[in-house]
Short mmCIF file of C-alpha atoms in Angstrom, two decimals:
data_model
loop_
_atom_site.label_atom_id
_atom_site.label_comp_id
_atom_site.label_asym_id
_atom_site.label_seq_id
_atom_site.Cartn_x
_atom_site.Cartn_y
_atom_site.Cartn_z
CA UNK A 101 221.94 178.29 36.74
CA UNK A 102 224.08 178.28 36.30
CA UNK A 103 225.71 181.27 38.63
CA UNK A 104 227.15 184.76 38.54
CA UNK A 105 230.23 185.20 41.08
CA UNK A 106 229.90 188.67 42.90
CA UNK A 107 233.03 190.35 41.81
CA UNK A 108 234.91 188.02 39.62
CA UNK A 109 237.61 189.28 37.67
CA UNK A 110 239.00 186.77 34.59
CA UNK A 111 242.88 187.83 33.77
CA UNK A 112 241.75 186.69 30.39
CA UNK A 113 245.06 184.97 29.52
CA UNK A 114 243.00 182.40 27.35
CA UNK A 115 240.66 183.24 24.71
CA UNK A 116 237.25 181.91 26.02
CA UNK A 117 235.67 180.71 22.28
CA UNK A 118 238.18 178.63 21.51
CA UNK A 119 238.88 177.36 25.45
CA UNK A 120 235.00 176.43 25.46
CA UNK A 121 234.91 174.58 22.08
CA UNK A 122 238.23 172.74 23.40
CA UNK A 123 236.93 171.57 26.76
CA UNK A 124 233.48 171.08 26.25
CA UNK A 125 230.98 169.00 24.38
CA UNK A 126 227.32 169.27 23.50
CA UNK A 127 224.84 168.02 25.93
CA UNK A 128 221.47 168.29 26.23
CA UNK A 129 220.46 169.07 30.10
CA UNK A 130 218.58 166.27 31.25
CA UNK A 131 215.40 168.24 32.79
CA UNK A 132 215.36 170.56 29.83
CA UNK A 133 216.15 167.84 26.58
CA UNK A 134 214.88 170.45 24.02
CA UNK A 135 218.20 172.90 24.30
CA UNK A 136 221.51 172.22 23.69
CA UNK A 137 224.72 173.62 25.75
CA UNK A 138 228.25 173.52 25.50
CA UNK A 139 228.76 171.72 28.98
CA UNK A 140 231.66 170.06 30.68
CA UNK A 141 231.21 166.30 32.37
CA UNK A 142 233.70 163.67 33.64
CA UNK A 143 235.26 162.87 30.64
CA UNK A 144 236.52 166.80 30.31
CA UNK A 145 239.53 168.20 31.66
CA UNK A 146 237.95 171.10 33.02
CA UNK A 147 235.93 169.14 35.23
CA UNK A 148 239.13 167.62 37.23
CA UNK A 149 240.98 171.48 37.18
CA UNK A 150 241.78 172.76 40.69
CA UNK A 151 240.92 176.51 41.52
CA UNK A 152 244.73 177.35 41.29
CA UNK A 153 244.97 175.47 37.61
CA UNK A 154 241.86 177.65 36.31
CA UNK A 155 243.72 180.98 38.37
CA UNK A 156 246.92 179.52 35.85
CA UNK A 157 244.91 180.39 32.67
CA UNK A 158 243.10 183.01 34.03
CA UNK A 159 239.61 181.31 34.69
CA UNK A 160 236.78 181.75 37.23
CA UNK A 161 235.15 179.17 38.39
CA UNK A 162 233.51 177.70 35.25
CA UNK A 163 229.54 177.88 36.79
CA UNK A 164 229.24 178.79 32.73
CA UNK A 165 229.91 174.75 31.79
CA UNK A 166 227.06 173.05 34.15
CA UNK A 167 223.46 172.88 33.76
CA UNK A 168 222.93 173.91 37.68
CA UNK A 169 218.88 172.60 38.78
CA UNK A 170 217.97 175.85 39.82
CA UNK A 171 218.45 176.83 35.80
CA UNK A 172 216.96 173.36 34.66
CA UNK A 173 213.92 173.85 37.15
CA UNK A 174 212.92 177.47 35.85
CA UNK A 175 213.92 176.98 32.09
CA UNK A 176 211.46 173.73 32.64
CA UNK A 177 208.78 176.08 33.71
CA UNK A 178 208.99 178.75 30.87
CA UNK A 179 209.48 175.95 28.49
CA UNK A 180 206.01 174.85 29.72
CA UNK A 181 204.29 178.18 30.43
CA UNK A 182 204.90 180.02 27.27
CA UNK A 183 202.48 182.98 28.31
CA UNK A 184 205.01 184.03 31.00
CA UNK A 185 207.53 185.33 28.40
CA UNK A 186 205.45 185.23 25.18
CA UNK A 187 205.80 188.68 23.51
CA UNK A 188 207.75 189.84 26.51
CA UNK A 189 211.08 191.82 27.02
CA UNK A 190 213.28 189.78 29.70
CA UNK A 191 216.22 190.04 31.79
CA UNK A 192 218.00 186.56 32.57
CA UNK A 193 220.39 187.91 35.65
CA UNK A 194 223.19 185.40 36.60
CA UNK A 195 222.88 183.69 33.30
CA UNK A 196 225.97 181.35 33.53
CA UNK A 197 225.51 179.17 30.67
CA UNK A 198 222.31 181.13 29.22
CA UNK A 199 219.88 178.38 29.81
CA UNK A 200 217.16 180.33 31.10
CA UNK A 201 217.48 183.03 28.32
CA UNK A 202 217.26 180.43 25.40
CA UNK A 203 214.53 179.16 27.06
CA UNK A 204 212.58 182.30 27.29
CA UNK A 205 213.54 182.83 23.18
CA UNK A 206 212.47 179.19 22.82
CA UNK A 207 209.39 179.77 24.28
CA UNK A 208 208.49 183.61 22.22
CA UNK A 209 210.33 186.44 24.25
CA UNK A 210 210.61 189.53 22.11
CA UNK A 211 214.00 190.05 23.57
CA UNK A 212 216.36 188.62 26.64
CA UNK A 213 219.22 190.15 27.79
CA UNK A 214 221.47 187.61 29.83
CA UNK A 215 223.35 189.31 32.61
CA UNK A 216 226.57 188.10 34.39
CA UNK A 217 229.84 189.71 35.81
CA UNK A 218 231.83 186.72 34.83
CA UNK A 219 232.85 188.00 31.05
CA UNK A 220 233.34 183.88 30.20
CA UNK A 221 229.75 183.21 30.19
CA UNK A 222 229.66 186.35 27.40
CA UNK A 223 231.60 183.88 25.10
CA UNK A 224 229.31 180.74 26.71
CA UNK A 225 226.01 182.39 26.11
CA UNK A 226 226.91 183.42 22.09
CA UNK A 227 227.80 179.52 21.55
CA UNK A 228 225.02 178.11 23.36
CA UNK A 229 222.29 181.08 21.73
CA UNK A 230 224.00 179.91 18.37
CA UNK A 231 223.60 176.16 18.63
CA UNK A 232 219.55 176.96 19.67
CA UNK A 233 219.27 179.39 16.65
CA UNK A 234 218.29 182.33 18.84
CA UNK A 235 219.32 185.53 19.72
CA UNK A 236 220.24 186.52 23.26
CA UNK A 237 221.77 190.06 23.90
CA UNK A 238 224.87 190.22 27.04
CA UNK A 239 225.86 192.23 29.26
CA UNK A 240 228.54 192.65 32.08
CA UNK A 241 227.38 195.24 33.70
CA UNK A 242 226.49 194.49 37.59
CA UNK A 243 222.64 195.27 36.96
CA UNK A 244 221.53 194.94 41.19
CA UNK A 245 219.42 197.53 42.25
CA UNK A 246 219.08 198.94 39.16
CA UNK A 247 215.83 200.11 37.25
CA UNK A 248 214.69 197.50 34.87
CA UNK A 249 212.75 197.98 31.85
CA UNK A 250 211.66 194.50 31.38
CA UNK A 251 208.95 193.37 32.19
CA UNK A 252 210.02 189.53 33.06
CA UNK A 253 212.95 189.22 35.29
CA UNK A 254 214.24 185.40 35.84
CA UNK A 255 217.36 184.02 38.38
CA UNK A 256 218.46 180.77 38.39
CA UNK A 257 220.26 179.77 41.58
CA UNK A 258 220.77 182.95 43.06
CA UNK A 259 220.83 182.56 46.89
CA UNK A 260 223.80 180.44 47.79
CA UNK A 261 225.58 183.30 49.37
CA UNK A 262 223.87 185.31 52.52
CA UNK A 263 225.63 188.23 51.40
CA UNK A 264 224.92 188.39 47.44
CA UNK A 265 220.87 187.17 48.98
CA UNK A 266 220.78 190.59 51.32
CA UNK A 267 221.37 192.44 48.12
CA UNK A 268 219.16 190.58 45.57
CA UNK A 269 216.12 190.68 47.63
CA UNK A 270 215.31 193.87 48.24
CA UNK A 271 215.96 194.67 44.61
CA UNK A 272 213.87 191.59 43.49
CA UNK A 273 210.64 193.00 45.71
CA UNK A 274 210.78 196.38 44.43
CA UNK A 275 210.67 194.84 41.01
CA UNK A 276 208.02 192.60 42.09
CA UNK A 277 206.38 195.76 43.53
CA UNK A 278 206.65 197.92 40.16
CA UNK A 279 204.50 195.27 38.62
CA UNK A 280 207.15 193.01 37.23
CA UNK A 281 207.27 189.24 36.80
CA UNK A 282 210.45 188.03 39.11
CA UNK A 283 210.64 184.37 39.03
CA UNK A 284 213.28 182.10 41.08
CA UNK A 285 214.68 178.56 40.44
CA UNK A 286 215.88 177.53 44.14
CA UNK A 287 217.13 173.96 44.62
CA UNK A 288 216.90 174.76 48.59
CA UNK A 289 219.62 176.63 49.23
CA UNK A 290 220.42 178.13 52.41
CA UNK A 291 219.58 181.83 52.08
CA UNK A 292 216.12 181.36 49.36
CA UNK A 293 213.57 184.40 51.22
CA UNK A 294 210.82 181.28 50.99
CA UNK A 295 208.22 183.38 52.97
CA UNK A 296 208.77 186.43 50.31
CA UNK A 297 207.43 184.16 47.59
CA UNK A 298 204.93 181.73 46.28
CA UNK A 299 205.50 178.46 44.73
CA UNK A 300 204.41 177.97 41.13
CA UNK A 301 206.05 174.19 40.50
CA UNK A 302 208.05 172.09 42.20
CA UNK A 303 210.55 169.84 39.73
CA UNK A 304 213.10 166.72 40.22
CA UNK A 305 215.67 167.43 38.57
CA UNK A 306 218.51 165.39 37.63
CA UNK A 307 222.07 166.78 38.66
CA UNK A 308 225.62 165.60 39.06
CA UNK A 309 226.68 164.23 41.99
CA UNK A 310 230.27 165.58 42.46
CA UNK A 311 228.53 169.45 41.88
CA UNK A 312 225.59 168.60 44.38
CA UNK A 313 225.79 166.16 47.42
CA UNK A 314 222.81 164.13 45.83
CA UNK A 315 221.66 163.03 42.15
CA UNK A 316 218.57 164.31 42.34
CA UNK A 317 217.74 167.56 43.63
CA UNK A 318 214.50 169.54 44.02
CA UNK A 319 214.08 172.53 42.76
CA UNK A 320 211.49 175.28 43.08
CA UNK A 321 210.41 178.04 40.67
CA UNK A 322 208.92 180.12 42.68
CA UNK A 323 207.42 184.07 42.10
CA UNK A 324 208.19 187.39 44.16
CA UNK A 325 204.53 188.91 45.58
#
């Protein structure tokens, strides 16, 4: 999904509202036309920034302004399997842009709370929840390995880094163990535990080449057993 980054710290030297409203516009992500996001593209500044220009201002790595296919893929799938969510209290960990927690309030959670150590997407995911006309709670607080008291727990694009994958699984499997619903949107990355999981839909979705090294990329939603 957008993507959390393990240990990011922001220097805050620009305020984030007002830098997102400035160097974004609204777009609709391609595999997931029905929600709206404050999202950077060629014809933005931020897109053509170096990592030392966004150090300058005091910016991670903005994985807040892109609709990554791992989000796309498992929004698309709780868009279109209501009864996953419906009624449900959810935790949306590495939330980036909040994607995958409108689309949970989209499709009838009774609550989401968006999680992300990056405190830019805090800023990201109150625009975007406002321009859907839903309510998504945030927090900052590194929430691995911790007891959960949802009962849904959704990642988009969570295993491109062997490291931050060695801790996520084992806390994904006890959740999966304590009876909860952990779901995974994986556009193949390197370090996805495939034989840990089963596949519940397989999407193409639509992407940008200069993030990805293709156009197209397919993505997996798959569920911890």
């Amino acid at each position: 999904m957008p993507r959390s980054i393990p240990k990011a710290r922001s220097l805050m030297k620009t305020e984030p509202r007002q830098f997102i409203l400035d160097n974004t516009a609204i777009m609709q992500p391609p595999h997931v036309p029905e929600i709206s996001l404050y999202m950077a593209d060629e014809a933005h500044d931020l897109w053509q920034k170096t990592e030392e220009e966004l150090q300058e201002i005091g910016l991670p790595p903005p994985f807040w302004a892109f609709a990554w296919a791992g989000g796309q893929g498992l929004a698309r799938y709780i868009l279109d399997h209501r009864e996953v969510v419906a009624g449900k209290h959810v935790l949306d960990f590495a939330s980036g842009s909040g994607l995958v927690a409108i689309a949970a309030m989209k499709a009838g959670a009774r609550s989401v709370l968006a999680a992300d150590i990056d405190p830019w997407t805090g800023s990201a995911i109150a625009l975007n929840a406002a321009l859907n006309d839903v309510r998504v709670v945030f927090t900052r607080e590194d929430v691995v390995g911790s007891k959960r008291s949802e009962s849904v727990i959704l990642a988009g694009d969570v295993f491109y880094d062997q490291s931050f994958a060695l801790a996520l699984v084992p806390w994904f499997e006890r959740l999966s163990a304590e009876g909860k619903t952990v779901l995974v949107g994986d556009p193949g990355r390197a370090y996805c535990p495939r034989d840990r999981m089963e596949v519940l839909a397989t999407y193409e979705v639509p992407v940008t080449r200069a993030l990805e090294d293709s156009e197209v990329k397919k993505t997996t939603v798959w569920r911890f057993v």
